[in-house]
mmCIF file of the C-alpha atoms, coordinates in Angstrom:
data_MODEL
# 
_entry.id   MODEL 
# 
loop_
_atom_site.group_PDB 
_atom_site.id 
_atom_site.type_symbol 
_atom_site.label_atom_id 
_atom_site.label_alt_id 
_atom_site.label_comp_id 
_atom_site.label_asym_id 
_atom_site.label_entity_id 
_atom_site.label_seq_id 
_atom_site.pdbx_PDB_ins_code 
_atom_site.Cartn_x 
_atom_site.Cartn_y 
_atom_site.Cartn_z 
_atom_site.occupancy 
_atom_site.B_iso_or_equiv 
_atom_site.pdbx_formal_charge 
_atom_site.auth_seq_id 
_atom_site.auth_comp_id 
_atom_site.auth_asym_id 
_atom_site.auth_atom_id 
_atom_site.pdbx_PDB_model_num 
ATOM 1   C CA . UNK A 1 1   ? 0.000  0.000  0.000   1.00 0.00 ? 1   UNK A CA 1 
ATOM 2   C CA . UNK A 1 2   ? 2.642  2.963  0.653   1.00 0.00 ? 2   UNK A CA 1 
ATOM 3   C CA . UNK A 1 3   ? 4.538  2.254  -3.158  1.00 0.00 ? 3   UNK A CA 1 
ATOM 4   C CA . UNK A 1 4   ? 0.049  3.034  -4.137  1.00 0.00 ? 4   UNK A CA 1 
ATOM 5   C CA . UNK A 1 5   ? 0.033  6.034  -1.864  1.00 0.00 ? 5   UNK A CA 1 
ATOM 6   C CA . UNK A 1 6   ? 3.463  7.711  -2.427  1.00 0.00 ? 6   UNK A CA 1 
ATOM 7   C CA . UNK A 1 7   ? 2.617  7.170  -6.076  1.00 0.00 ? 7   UNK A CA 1 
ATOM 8   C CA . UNK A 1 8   ? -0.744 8.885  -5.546  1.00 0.00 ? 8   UNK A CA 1 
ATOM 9   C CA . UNK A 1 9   ? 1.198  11.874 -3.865  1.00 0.00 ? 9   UNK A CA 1 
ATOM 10  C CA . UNK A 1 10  ? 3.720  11.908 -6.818  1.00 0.00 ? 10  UNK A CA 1 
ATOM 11  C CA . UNK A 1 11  ? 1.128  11.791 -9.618  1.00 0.00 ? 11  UNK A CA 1 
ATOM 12  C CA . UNK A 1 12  ? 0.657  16.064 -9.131  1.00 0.00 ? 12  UNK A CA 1 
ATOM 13  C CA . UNK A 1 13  ? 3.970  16.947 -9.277  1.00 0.00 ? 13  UNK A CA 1 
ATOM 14  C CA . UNK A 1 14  ? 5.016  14.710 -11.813 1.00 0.00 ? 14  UNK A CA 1 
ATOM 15  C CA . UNK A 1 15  ? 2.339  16.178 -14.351 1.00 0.00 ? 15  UNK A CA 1 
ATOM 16  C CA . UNK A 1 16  ? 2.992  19.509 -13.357 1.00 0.00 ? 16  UNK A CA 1 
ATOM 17  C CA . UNK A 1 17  ? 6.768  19.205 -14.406 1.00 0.00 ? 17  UNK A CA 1 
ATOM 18  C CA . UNK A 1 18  ? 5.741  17.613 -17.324 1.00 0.00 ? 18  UNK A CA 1 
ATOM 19  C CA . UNK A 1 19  ? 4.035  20.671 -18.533 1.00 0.00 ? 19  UNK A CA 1 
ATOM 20  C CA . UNK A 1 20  ? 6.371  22.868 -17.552 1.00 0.00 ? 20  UNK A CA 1 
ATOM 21  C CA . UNK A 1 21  ? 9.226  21.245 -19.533 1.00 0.00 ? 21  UNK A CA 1 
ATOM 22  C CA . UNK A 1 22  ? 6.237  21.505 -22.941 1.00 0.00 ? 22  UNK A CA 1 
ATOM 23  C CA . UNK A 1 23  ? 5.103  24.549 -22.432 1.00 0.00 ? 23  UNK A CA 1 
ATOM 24  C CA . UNK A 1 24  ? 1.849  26.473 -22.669 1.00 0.00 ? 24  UNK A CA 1 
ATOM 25  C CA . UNK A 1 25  ? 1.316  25.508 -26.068 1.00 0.00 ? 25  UNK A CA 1 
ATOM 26  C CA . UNK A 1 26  ? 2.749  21.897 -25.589 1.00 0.00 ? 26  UNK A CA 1 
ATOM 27  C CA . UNK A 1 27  ? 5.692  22.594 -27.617 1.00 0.00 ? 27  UNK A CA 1 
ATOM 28  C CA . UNK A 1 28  ? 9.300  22.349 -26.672 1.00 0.00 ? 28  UNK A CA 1 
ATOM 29  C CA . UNK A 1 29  ? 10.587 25.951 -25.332 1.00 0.00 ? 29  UNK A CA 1 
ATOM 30  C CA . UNK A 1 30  ? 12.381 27.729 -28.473 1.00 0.00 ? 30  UNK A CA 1 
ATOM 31  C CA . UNK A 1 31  ? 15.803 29.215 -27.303 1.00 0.00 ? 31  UNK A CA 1 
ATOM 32  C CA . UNK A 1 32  ? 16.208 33.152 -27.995 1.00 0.00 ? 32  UNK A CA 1 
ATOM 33  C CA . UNK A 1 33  ? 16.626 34.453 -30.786 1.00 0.00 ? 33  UNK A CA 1 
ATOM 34  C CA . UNK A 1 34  ? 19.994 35.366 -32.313 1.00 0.00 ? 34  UNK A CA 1 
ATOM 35  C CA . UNK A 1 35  ? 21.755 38.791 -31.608 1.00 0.00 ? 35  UNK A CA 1 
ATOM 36  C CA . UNK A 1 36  ? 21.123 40.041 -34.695 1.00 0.00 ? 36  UNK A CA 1 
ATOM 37  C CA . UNK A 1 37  ? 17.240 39.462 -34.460 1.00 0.00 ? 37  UNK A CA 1 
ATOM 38  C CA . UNK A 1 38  ? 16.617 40.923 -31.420 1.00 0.00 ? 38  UNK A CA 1 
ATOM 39  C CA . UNK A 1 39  ? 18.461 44.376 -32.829 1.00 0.00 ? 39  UNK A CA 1 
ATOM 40  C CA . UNK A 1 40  ? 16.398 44.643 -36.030 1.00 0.00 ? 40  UNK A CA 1 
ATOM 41  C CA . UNK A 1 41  ? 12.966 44.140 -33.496 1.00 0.00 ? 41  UNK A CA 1 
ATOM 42  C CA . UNK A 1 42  ? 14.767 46.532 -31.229 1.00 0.00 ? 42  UNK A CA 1 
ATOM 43  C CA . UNK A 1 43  ? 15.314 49.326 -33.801 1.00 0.00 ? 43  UNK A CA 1 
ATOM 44  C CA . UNK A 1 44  ? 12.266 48.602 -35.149 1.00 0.00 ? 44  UNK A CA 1 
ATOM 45  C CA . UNK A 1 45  ? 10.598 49.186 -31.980 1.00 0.00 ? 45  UNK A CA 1 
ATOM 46  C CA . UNK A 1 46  ? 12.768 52.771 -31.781 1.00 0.00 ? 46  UNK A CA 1 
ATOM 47  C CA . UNK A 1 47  ? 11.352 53.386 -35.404 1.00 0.00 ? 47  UNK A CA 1 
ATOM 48  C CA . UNK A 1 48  ? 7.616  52.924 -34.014 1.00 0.00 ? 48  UNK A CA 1 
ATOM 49  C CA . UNK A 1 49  ? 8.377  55.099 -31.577 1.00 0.00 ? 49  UNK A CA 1 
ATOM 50  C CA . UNK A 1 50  ? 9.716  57.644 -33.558 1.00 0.00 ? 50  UNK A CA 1 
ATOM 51  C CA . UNK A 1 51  ? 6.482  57.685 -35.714 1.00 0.00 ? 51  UNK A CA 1 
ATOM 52  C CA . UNK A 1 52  ? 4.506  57.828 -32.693 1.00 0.00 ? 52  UNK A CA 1 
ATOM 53  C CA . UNK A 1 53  ? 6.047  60.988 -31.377 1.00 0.00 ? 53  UNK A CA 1 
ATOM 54  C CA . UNK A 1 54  ? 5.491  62.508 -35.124 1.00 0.00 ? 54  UNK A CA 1 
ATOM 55  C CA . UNK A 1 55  ? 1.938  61.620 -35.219 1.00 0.00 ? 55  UNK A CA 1 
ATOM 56  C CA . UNK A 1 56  ? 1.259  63.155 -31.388 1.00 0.00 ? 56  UNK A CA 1 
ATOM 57  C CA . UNK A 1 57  ? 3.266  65.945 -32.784 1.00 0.00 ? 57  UNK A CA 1 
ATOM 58  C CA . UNK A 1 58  ? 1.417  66.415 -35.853 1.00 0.00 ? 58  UNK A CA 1 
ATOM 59  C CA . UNK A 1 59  ? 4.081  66.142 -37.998 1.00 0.00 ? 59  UNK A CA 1 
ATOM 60  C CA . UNK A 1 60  ? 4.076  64.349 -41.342 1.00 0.00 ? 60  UNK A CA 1 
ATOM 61  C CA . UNK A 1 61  ? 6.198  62.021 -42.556 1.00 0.00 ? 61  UNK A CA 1 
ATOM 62  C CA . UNK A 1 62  ? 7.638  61.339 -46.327 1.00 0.00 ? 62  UNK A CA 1 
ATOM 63  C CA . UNK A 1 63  ? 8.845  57.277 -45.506 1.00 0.00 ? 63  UNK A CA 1 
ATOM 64  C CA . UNK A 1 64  ? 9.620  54.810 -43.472 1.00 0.00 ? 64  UNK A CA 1 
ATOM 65  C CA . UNK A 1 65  ? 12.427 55.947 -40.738 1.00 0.00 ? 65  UNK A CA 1 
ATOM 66  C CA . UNK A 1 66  ? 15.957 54.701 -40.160 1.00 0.00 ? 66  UNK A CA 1 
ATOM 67  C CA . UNK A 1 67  ? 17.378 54.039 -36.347 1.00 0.00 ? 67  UNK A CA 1 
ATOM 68  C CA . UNK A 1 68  ? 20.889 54.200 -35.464 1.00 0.00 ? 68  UNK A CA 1 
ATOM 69  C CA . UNK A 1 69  ? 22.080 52.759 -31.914 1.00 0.00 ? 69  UNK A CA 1 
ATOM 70  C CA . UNK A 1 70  ? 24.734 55.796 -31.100 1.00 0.00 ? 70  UNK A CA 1 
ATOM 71  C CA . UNK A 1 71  ? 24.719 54.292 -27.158 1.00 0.00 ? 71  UNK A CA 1 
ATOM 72  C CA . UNK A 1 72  ? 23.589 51.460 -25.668 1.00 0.00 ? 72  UNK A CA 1 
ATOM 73  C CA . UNK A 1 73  ? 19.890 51.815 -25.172 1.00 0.00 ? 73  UNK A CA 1 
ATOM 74  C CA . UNK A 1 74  ? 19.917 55.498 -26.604 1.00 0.00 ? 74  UNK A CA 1 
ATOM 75  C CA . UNK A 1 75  ? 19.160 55.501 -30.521 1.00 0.00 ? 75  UNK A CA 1 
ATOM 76  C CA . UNK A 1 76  ? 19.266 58.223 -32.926 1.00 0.00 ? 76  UNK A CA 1 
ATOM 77  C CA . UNK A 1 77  ? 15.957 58.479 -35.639 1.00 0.00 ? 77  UNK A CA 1 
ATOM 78  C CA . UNK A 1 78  ? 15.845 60.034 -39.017 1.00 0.00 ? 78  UNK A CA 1 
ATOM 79  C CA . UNK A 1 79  ? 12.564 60.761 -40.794 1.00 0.00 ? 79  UNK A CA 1 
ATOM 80  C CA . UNK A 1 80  ? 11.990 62.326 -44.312 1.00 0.00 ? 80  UNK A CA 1 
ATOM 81  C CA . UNK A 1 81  ? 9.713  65.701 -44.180 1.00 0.00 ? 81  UNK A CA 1 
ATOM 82  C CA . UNK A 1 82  ? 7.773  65.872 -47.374 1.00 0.00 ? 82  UNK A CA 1 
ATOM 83  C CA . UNK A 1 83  ? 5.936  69.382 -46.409 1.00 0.00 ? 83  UNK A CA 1 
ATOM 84  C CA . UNK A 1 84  ? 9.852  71.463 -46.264 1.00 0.00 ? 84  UNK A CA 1 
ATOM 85  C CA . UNK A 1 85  ? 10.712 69.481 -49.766 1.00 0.00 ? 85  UNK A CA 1 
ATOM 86  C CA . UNK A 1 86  ? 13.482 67.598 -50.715 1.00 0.00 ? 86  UNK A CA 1 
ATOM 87  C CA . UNK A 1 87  ? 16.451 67.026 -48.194 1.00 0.00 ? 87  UNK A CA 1 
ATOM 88  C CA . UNK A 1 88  ? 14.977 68.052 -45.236 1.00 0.00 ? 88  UNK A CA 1 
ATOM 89  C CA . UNK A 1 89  ? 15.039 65.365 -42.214 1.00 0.00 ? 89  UNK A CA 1 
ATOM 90  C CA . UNK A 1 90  ? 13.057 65.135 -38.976 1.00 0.00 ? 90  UNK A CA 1 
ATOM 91  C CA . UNK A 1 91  ? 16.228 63.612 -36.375 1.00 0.00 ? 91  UNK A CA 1 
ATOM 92  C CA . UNK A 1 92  ? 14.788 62.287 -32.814 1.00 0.00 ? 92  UNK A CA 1 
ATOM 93  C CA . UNK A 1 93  ? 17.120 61.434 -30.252 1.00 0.00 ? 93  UNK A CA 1 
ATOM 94  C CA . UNK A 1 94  ? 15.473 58.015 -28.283 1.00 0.00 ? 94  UNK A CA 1 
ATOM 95  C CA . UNK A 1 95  ? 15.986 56.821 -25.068 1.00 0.00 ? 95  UNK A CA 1 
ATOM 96  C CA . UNK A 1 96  ? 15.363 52.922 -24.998 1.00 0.00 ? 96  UNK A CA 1 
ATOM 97  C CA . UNK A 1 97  ? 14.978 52.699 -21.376 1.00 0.00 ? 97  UNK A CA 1 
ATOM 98  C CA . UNK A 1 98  ? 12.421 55.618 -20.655 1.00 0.00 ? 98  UNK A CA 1 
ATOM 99  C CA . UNK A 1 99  ? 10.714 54.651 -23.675 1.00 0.00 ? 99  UNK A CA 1 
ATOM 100 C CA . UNK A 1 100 ? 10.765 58.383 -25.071 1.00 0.00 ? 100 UNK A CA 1 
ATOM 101 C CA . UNK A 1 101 ? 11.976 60.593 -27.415 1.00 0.00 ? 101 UNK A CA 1 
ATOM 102 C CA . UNK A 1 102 ? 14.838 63.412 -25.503 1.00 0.00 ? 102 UNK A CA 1 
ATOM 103 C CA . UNK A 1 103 ? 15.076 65.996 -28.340 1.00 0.00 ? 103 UNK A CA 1 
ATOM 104 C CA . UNK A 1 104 ? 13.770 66.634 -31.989 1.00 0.00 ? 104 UNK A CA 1 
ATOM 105 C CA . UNK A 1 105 ? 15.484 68.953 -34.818 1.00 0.00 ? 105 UNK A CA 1 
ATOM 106 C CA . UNK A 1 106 ? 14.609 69.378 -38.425 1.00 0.00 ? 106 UNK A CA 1 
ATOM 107 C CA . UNK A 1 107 ? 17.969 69.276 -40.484 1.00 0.00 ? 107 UNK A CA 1 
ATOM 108 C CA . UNK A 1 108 ? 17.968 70.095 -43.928 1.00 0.00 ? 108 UNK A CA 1 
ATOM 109 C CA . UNK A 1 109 ? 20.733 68.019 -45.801 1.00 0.00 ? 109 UNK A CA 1 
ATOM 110 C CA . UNK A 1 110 ? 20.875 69.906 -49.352 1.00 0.00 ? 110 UNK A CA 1 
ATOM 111 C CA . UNK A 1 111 ? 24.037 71.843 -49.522 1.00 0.00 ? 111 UNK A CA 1 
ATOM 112 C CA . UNK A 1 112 ? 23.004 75.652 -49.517 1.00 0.00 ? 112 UNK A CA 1 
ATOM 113 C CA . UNK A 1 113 ? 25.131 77.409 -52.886 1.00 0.00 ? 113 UNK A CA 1 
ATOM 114 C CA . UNK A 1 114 ? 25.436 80.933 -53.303 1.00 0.00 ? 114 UNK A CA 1 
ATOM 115 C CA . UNK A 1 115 ? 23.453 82.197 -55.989 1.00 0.00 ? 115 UNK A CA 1 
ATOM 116 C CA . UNK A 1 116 ? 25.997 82.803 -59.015 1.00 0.00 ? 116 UNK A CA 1 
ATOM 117 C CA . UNK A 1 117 ? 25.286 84.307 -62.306 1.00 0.00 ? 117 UNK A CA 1 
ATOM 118 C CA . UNK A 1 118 ? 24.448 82.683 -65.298 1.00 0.00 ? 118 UNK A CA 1 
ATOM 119 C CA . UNK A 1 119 ? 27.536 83.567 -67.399 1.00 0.00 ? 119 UNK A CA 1 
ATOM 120 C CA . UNK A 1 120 ? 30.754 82.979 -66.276 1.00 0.00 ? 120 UNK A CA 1 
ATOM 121 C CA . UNK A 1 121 ? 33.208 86.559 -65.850 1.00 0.00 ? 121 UNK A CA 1 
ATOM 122 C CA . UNK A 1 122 ? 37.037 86.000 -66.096 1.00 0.00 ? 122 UNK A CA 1 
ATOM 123 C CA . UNK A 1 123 ? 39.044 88.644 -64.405 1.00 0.00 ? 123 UNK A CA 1 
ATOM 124 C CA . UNK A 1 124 ? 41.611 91.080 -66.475 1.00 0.00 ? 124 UNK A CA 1 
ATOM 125 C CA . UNK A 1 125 ? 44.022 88.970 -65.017 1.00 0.00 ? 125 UNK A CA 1 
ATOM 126 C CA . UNK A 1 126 ? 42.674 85.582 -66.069 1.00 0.00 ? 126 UNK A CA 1 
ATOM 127 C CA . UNK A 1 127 ? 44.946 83.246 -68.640 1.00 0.00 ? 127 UNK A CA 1 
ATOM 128 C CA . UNK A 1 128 ? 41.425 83.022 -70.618 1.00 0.00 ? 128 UNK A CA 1 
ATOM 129 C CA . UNK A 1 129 ? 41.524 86.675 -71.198 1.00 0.00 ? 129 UNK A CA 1 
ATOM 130 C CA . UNK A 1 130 ? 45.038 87.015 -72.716 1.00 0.00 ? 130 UNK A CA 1 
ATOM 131 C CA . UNK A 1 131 ? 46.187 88.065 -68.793 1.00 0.00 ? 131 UNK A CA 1 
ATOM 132 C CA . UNK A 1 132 ? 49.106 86.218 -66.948 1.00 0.00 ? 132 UNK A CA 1 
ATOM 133 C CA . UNK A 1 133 ? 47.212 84.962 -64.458 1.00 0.00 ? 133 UNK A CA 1 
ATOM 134 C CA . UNK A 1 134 ? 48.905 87.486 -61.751 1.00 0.00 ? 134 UNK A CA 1 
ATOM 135 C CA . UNK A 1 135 ? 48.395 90.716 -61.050 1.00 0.00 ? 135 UNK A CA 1 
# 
């Protein structure tokens, strides 16, 4: 009778372990994903984040946003602005750990050229006007 009855007190804990070691879904536990894997769902985390913070902040956005780790858990966002044209970038600075964007600026990438004329004036002293080149 006590091999019946310390089986009987067994039983629980044996079927409890047994779906422990399957799982809520009865499959085997899947080990975690790869380092690489868990930064692309990280940044692209950051990148919702970033488009969050535009959307509370009314601001519109041309594309999809790109997220650069400059820190652990701080990240640096980059959004194109359709509404200021061509080359002009919304930049968010992310902190990973407070879940929140720590400072916004709009850059504007296209290089800024000094108007010049249409037609091209050599000096007196230019080689292409017969001068020496010196004065």
């Amino acid at each position: 009778m006590a091999p019946r009855f310390l089986f009987a007190a067994l039983l629980p804990a044996l079927m409890a372990g047994a779906g422990c070691a399957l799982g809520p879904s009865g499959r085997l536990p899947s080990p975690p994903s790869s380092q690489p894997v868990q930064a692309e769902l990280g940044q692209r985390d950051v990148v919702q984040a970033g488009e969050e913070y535009a959307r509370q902040n009314a601001i519109v956005l041309a594309q999809g946003g790109e997220a650069v780790r400059i820190r652990p858990n701080y990240w640096r966002i980059r959004f194109a602005l359709p509404e200021e044209g061509s080359g002009t970038l919304l930049e968010l600075d992310f902190d990973e750990l407070a879940q929140r964007v720590t400072g916004s600026r709009r850059l504007d990438i296209t290089p800024e050229m000094p108007p010049t004329s249409s037609t091209f004036q050599p000096s007196e002293a230019s080689p292409a006007t017969g001068g020496s080149g010196f004065r």
